[in-house]
Structure formats: C-alpha cells, structure tokens
C-alpha cells in the first residue's frame, strides 16, 4: 500500500476549499463531482506541501459533520485491491464497503475497511 490522500468530511465543499486556501498553498483542485455509488460530493485538493486532501460532503458523512468531526479516512493505493482486502481482513480489519467504481478516480475501484486506527480507503492503482 502506498499513501494517497486524507479524506475530510465537510458541509460544503466550496466553503471548505476557501478555508483550506487560507492555511495552505493550494496547487490543484479537481472538479467537484457527485458520485452516486458513494452518495457524496467529492473533490481532490493538492497542496504545495505535497498533501492531497479529498473533500467529502453529503449523506455519506452527514453524521460526522453534525458532530463536528472532519477526519474521515486515510487512503492507500494498491496494485491488487482484492488481495489487499484479504490481507487486511486476515489481520482483523472489517470490510465496510465492497469494491466499487469511483468517479473521482477515473472509475478505478475503491473499498473501505475499518482497521484499528480508523477507516481506510483502498484505491486500485490501475
């Protein structure tokens, strides 16, 4: 697994982009997309510090936002999403979401697992 991004829950993506711009030098912002599979609006931001942030708004993160929790997940790229899911499950991870296409990542498959330190997303490398 290779670290890819941190997922941040927010109420409104455009407002969160403006808040992030006050703190970081933003070098790139993807279009905001709605992913029916994820039931969320999504956007990727890259910063000059080399940090990639995925902003997530909508039904998927509504309870977190209500509780003022913004941290959502860490994401890792993997060459073989199914093998990585099996490996993590054998280590005690719980599969939260089966692999499905993610519009934000060019329809590459993503899956979510709960591990000891929180929620992680796996994204298929190619």
Coordinates of N, CA and C in Angstrom, one line a residue, residues 1-125:
X1 N 0.8 -1.2 0.0 CA 0.0 0.0 0.0 C 0.9 1.2 0.0
X2 N 0.5 2.2 -0.8 CA 1.2 3.5 -0.8 C 0.2 4.6 -0.5
X3 N 0.5 5.5 0.5 CA -0.4 6.5 0.9 C -0.8 7.4 -0.3
X4 N -2.1 7.7 -0.4 CA -2.6 8.5 -1.5 C -3.2 9.9 -1.0
X5 N -4.1 9.8 0.0 CA -4.7 11.1 0.5 C -5.4 10.9 1.8
X6 N -5.7 12.0 2.4 CA -6.5 12.0 3.6 C -7.9 12.5 3.2
X7 N -9.0 11.8 3.7 CA -10.3 12.2 3.5 C -10.9 13.0 4.6
X8 N -11.5 14.2 4.2 CA -12.0 15.1 5.1 C -13.5 15.4 4.8
X9 N -14.3 15.2 5.9 CA -15.8 15.4 5.8 C -16.0 16.9 6.0
X10 N -17.0 17.4 5.2 CA -17.3 18.8 5.3 C -18.8 19.0 4.9
X11 N -19.3 20.2 5.3 CA -20.7 20.5 5.0 C -20.8 20.9 3.5
X12 N -20.0 21.9 3.1 CA -20.0 22.4 1.7 C -18.6 22.4 1.2
X13 N -18.4 21.8 0.1 CA -17.0 21.6 -0.5 C -16.4 23.0 -0.8
X14 N -17.1 23.8 -1.5 CA -16.6 25.1 -2.0 C -16.1 26.0 -0.8
X15 N -16.9 26.0 0.3 CA -16.6 26.7 1.5 C -15.3 26.1 2.2
X16 N -15.2 24.8 2.2 CA -14.0 24.2 2.7 C -12.8 24.4 1.9
X17 N -12.9 24.5 0.6 CA -11.8 24.8 -0.2 C -11.2 26.2 0.1
X18 N -12.1 27.2 0.4 CA -11.7 28.5 0.7 C -11.0 28.5 2.1
X19 N -11.5 27.7 3.0 CA -10.8 27.7 4.3 C -9.4 27.0 4.2
X20 N -9.3 26.0 3.4 CA -8.0 25.4 3.2 C -7.1 26.3 2.5
X21 N -7.5 27.1 1.6 CA -6.7 28.1 0.9 C -6.1 29.1 1.9
X22 N -6.8 29.4 3.0 CA -6.3 30.4 4.0 C -5.1 29.8 4.7
X23 N -5.0 28.5 4.8 CA -4.0 27.8 5.6 C -2.9 27.3 4.7
X24 N -3.2 26.8 3.5 CA -2.2 26.1 2.6 C -2.2 26.8 1.3
X25 N -1.1 26.6 0.6 CA -1.0 27.0 -0.8 C -1.5 25.8 -1.6
X26 N -2.7 26.1 -2.2 CA -3.4 25.0 -3.0 C -2.8 25.1 -4.4
X27 N -2.3 24.0 -4.9 CA -1.7 23.9 -6.2 C -2.7 23.4 -7.3
X28 N -3.6 22.6 -6.9 CA -4.5 22.0 -7.8 C -5.8 21.6 -7.1
X29 N -7.0 21.8 -7.9 CA -8.3 21.4 -7.4 C -9.0 20.7 -8.5
X30 N -9.5 19.5 -8.2 CA -10.2 18.8 -9.2 C -11.6 19.4 -9.3
X31 N -12.4 19.0 -10.4 CA -13.8 19.4 -10.4 C -14.5 18.7 -9.2
X32 N -15.6 19.4 -8.8 CA -16.4 18.8 -7.8 C -17.4 17.8 -8.5
X33 N -17.4 16.6 -8.1 CA -18.3 15.6 -8.7 C -19.2 15.0 -7.7
X34 N -20.4 14.5 -8.2 CA -21.3 13.7 -7.3 C -21.2 12.3 -7.7
X35 N -20.8 11.4 -6.8 CA -20.7 10.0 -7.0 C -21.9 9.3 -6.5
X36 N -22.8 8.8 -7.3 CA -24.0 8.1 -6.9 C -23.6 6.9 -6.1
X37 N -22.6 6.2 -6.4 CA -22.2 5.0 -5.7 C -21.8 5.3 -4.3
X38 N -21.1 6.5 -4.1 CA -20.6 6.9 -2.8 C -21.6 7.7 -2.0
X39 N -22.7 8.2 -2.8 CA -23.7 9.1 -2.2 C -23.0 10.3 -1.6
X40 N -22.1 11.0 -2.4 CA -21.4 12.1 -1.8 C -20.9 13.0 -3.0
X41 N -20.7 14.3 -2.6 CA -20.0 15.2 -3.5 C -18.5 15.0 -3.1
X42 N -17.6 15.1 -4.1 CA -16.2 14.8 -3.9 C -15.3 15.8 -4.6
X43 N -14.2 16.0 -4.1 CA -13.2 16.9 -4.7 C -11.8 16.6 -4.2
X44 N -10.8 16.6 -5.0 CA -9.4 16.4 -4.6 C -8.7 17.7 -4.6
X45 N -7.9 18.0 -3.6 CA -7.1 19.2 -3.5 C -5.6 18.8 -3.3
X46 N -4.7 19.4 -4.0 CA -3.3 19.2 -3.8 C -2.7 20.4 -3.2
X47 N -1.8 20.3 -2.3 CA -1.2 21.5 -1.7 C 0.3 21.5 -2.0
X48 N 0.9 22.7 -1.9 CA 2.3 22.9 -2.1 C 3.2 22.0 -1.2
X49 N 2.6 21.7 0.0 CA 3.4 20.8 0.9 C 3.4 19.4 0.5
X50 N 2.7 19.0 -0.5 CA 2.7 17.7 -1.0 C 1.6 16.8 -0.4
X51 N 0.6 17.5 0.2 CA -0.5 16.8 0.8 C -1.7 16.8 -0.1
X52 N -2.3 15.6 -0.3 CA -3.5 15.5 -1.1 C -4.7 15.3 -0.1
X53 N -5.8 16.1 -0.3 CA -6.9 16.1 0.5 C -8.1 15.8 -0.3
X54 N -8.9 14.8 0.1 CA -10.2 14.5 -0.6 C -11.3 15.2 0.3
X55 N -12.1 16.1 -0.3 CA -13.2 16.6 0.5 C -14.5 15.8 0.1
X56 N -15.2 15.5 1.2 CA -16.4 14.7 1.0 C -17.6 15.4 1.7
X57 N -18.7 15.6 1.0 CA -19.9 16.3 1.5 C -21.1 15.4 1.1
X58 N -22.1 15.4 2.0 CA -23.3 14.8 1.6 C -23.7 13.7 2.6
X59 N -24.6 12.9 2.2 CA -25.2 11.8 3.0 C -24.2 10.9 3.7
X60 N -23.2 10.6 3.0 CA -22.1 9.6 3.4 C -21.5 10.1 4.7
X61 N -21.3 11.5 4.9 CA -20.6 12.0 6.0 C -21.5 12.9 6.9
X62 N -22.7 12.9 6.7 CA -23.6 13.8 7.4 C -23.5 13.7 8.9
X63 N -23.5 12.5 9.4 CA -23.4 12.3 10.9 C -22.1 12.8 11.5
X64 N -21.0 12.6 10.7 CA -19.7 13.2 11.2 C -19.8 14.7 11.2
X65 N -20.3 15.3 10.2 CA -20.4 16.7 10.1 C -21.2 17.3 11.3
X66 N -22.3 16.6 11.6 CA -23.2 17.1 12.7 C -22.4 17.1 14.0
X67 N -21.5 16.1 14.2 CA -20.7 16.0 15.4 C -19.5 16.9 15.3
X68 N -19.3 17.6 14.3 CA -18.1 18.5 14.0 C -16.8 17.6 14.0
X69 N -17.0 16.4 13.4 CA -15.8 15.6 13.1 C -15.5 15.7 11.6
X70 N -14.2 16.2 11.3 CA -13.9 16.3 9.9 C -13.0 15.2 9.4
X71 N -12.2 14.6 10.3 CA -11.4 13.5 9.8 C -12.3 12.3 9.4
X72 N -12.1 11.8 8.2 CA -12.9 10.7 7.7 C -12.1 9.4 7.4
X73 N -11.1 9.5 6.6 CA -10.3 8.3 6.3 C -8.9 8.6 5.8
X74 N -8.1 7.6 5.8 CA -6.8 7.7 5.0 C -6.9 6.7 3.9
X75 N -6.4 7.1 2.7 CA -6.5 6.3 1.5 C -5.1 5.8 1.1
X76 N -5.1 4.6 0.6 CA -3.9 4.0 0.1 C -4.1 3.4 -1.3
X77 N -3.2 3.5 -2.2 CA -3.3 2.9 -3.5 C -2.7 1.5 -3.3
X78 N -3.2 0.6 -4.1 CA -2.8 -0.8 -4.1 C -2.8 -1.4 -5.5
X79 N -1.9 -2.3 -5.8 CA -1.8 -2.9 -7.1 C -3.0 -3.9 -7.3
X80 N -3.4 -4.5 -6.2 CA -4.4 -5.6 -6.2 C -5.4 -5.4 -5.0
X81 N -6.5 -4.7 -5.3 CA -7.4 -4.4 -4.2 C -8.0 -5.6 -3.5
X82 N -8.3 -6.6 -4.3 CA -8.8 -7.8 -3.7 C -7.8 -8.6 -2.8
X83 N -6.6 -8.7 -3.2 CA -5.6 -9.3 -2.4 C -5.3 -8.5 -1.1
X84 N -5.3 -7.1 -1.3 CA -5.1 -6.3 -0.1 C -6.3 -6.4 0.9
X85 N -7.5 -6.4 0.4 CA -8.6 -6.6 1.3 C -8.5 -7.9 2.0
X86 N -8.1 -9.0 1.4 CA -7.9 -10.3 2.0 C -6.8 -10.2 3.1
X87 N -5.7 -9.6 2.7 CA -4.6 -9.4 3.7 C -5.1 -8.7 4.9
X88 N -5.8 -7.6 4.7 CA -6.2 -6.8 5.9 C -7.2 -7.5 6.7
X89 N -8.2 -8.2 6.1 CA -9.2 -8.9 6.8 C -8.5 -10.0 7.6
X90 N -7.5 -10.7 7.1 CA -6.8 -11.7 7.9 C -6.1 -11.1 9.1
X91 N -5.8 -9.8 9.1 CA -5.2 -9.1 10.2 C -6.2 -8.5 11.1
X92 N -7.5 -8.7 10.9 CA -8.5 -8.2 11.8 C -9.4 -7.1 11.3
X93 N -9.1 -6.6 10.1 CA -9.9 -5.5 9.5 C -11.3 -5.9 9.2
X94 N -12.2 -5.0 9.2 CA -13.6 -5.2 8.9 C -13.9 -4.5 7.6
X95 N -14.4 -5.3 6.6 CA -14.8 -4.7 5.3 C -16.1 -3.9 5.4
X96 N -16.0 -2.6 5.3 CA -17.2 -1.7 5.4 C -17.9 -1.6 4.1
X97 N -17.1 -1.5 3.0 CA -17.7 -1.3 1.7 C -17.0 -2.1 0.6
X98 N -17.7 -3.0 0.0 CA -17.1 -3.8 -1.1 C -16.5 -2.9 -2.2
X99 N -15.6 -3.4 -3.0 CA -15.0 -2.6 -4.1 C -16.1 -2.2 -5.1
X100 N -16.0 -0.9 -5.4 CA -16.9 -0.3 -6.4 C -16.2 0.8 -7.2
X101 N -16.7 1.1 -8.3 CA -16.1 2.2 -9.1 C -16.3 3.5 -8.5
X102 N -15.2 4.3 -8.6 CA -15.2 5.7 -8.0 C -15.0 6.7 -9.1
X103 N -16.0 7.5 -9.4 CA -15.9 8.5 -10.4 C -14.7 9.5 -10.3
X104 N -14.4 9.9 -9.0 CA -13.4 10.8 -8.7 C -12.0 10.3 -9.2
X105 N -11.9 9.0 -9.2 CA -10.6 8.3 -9.5 C -10.6 7.6 -10.8
X106 N -11.3 8.2 -11.8 CA -11.4 7.6 -13.1 C -12.0 6.2 -13.2
X107 N -13.0 6.0 -12.4 CA -13.7 4.7 -12.3 C -12.8 3.6 -11.8
X108 N -11.7 3.9 -11.2 CA -10.9 2.8 -10.5 C -11.7 2.3 -9.3
X109 N -11.5 1.1 -8.9 CA -12.3 0.5 -7.8 C -11.7 1.1 -6.5
X110 N -12.7 1.3 -5.5 CA -12.3 1.7 -4.2 C -13.1 0.8 -3.2
X111 N -12.5 0.6 -2.0 CA -13.2 -0.2 -1.0 C -12.8 0.5 0.4
X112 N -13.7 0.3 1.4 CA -13.4 0.9 2.7 C -13.3 -0.2 3.7
X113 N -12.3 -0.1 4.6 CA -12.2 -1.1 5.7 C -11.9 -0.3 7.0
X114 N -12.5 -0.9 8.1 CA -12.2 -0.4 9.4 C -11.0 -1.2 10.0
X115 N -10.0 -0.4 10.3 CA -8.8 -1.0 11.0 C -8.7 -0.4 12.4
X116 N -7.7 -0.9 13.1 CA -7.5 -0.4 14.5 C -7.4 1.1 14.7
X117 N -6.8 1.8 13.7 CA -6.6 3.2 13.8 C -7.7 4.0 13.0
X118 N -8.7 3.4 12.5 CA -9.7 4.2 11.9 C -10.1 3.6 10.5
X119 N -10.8 4.4 9.7 CA -11.3 4.0 8.4 C -10.2 4.2 7.4
X120 N -10.0 3.2 6.5 CA -9.1 3.4 5.4 C -9.8 3.1 4.1
X121 N -9.4 3.7 3.1 CA -9.9 3.5 1.7 C -8.8 2.9 0.9
X122 N -9.1 1.9 0.2 CA -8.1 1.4 -0.8 C -8.6 1.8 -2.2
X123 N -7.7 2.2 -3.0 CA -8.0 2.5 -4.4 C -7.1 1.7 -5.3
X124 N -7.7 1.0 -6.3 CA -6.9 0.2 -7.2 C -6.0 1.1 -8.0
X125 N -4.7 0.8 -8.1 CA -3.7 1.6 -8.8 C -4.1 1.8 -10.3

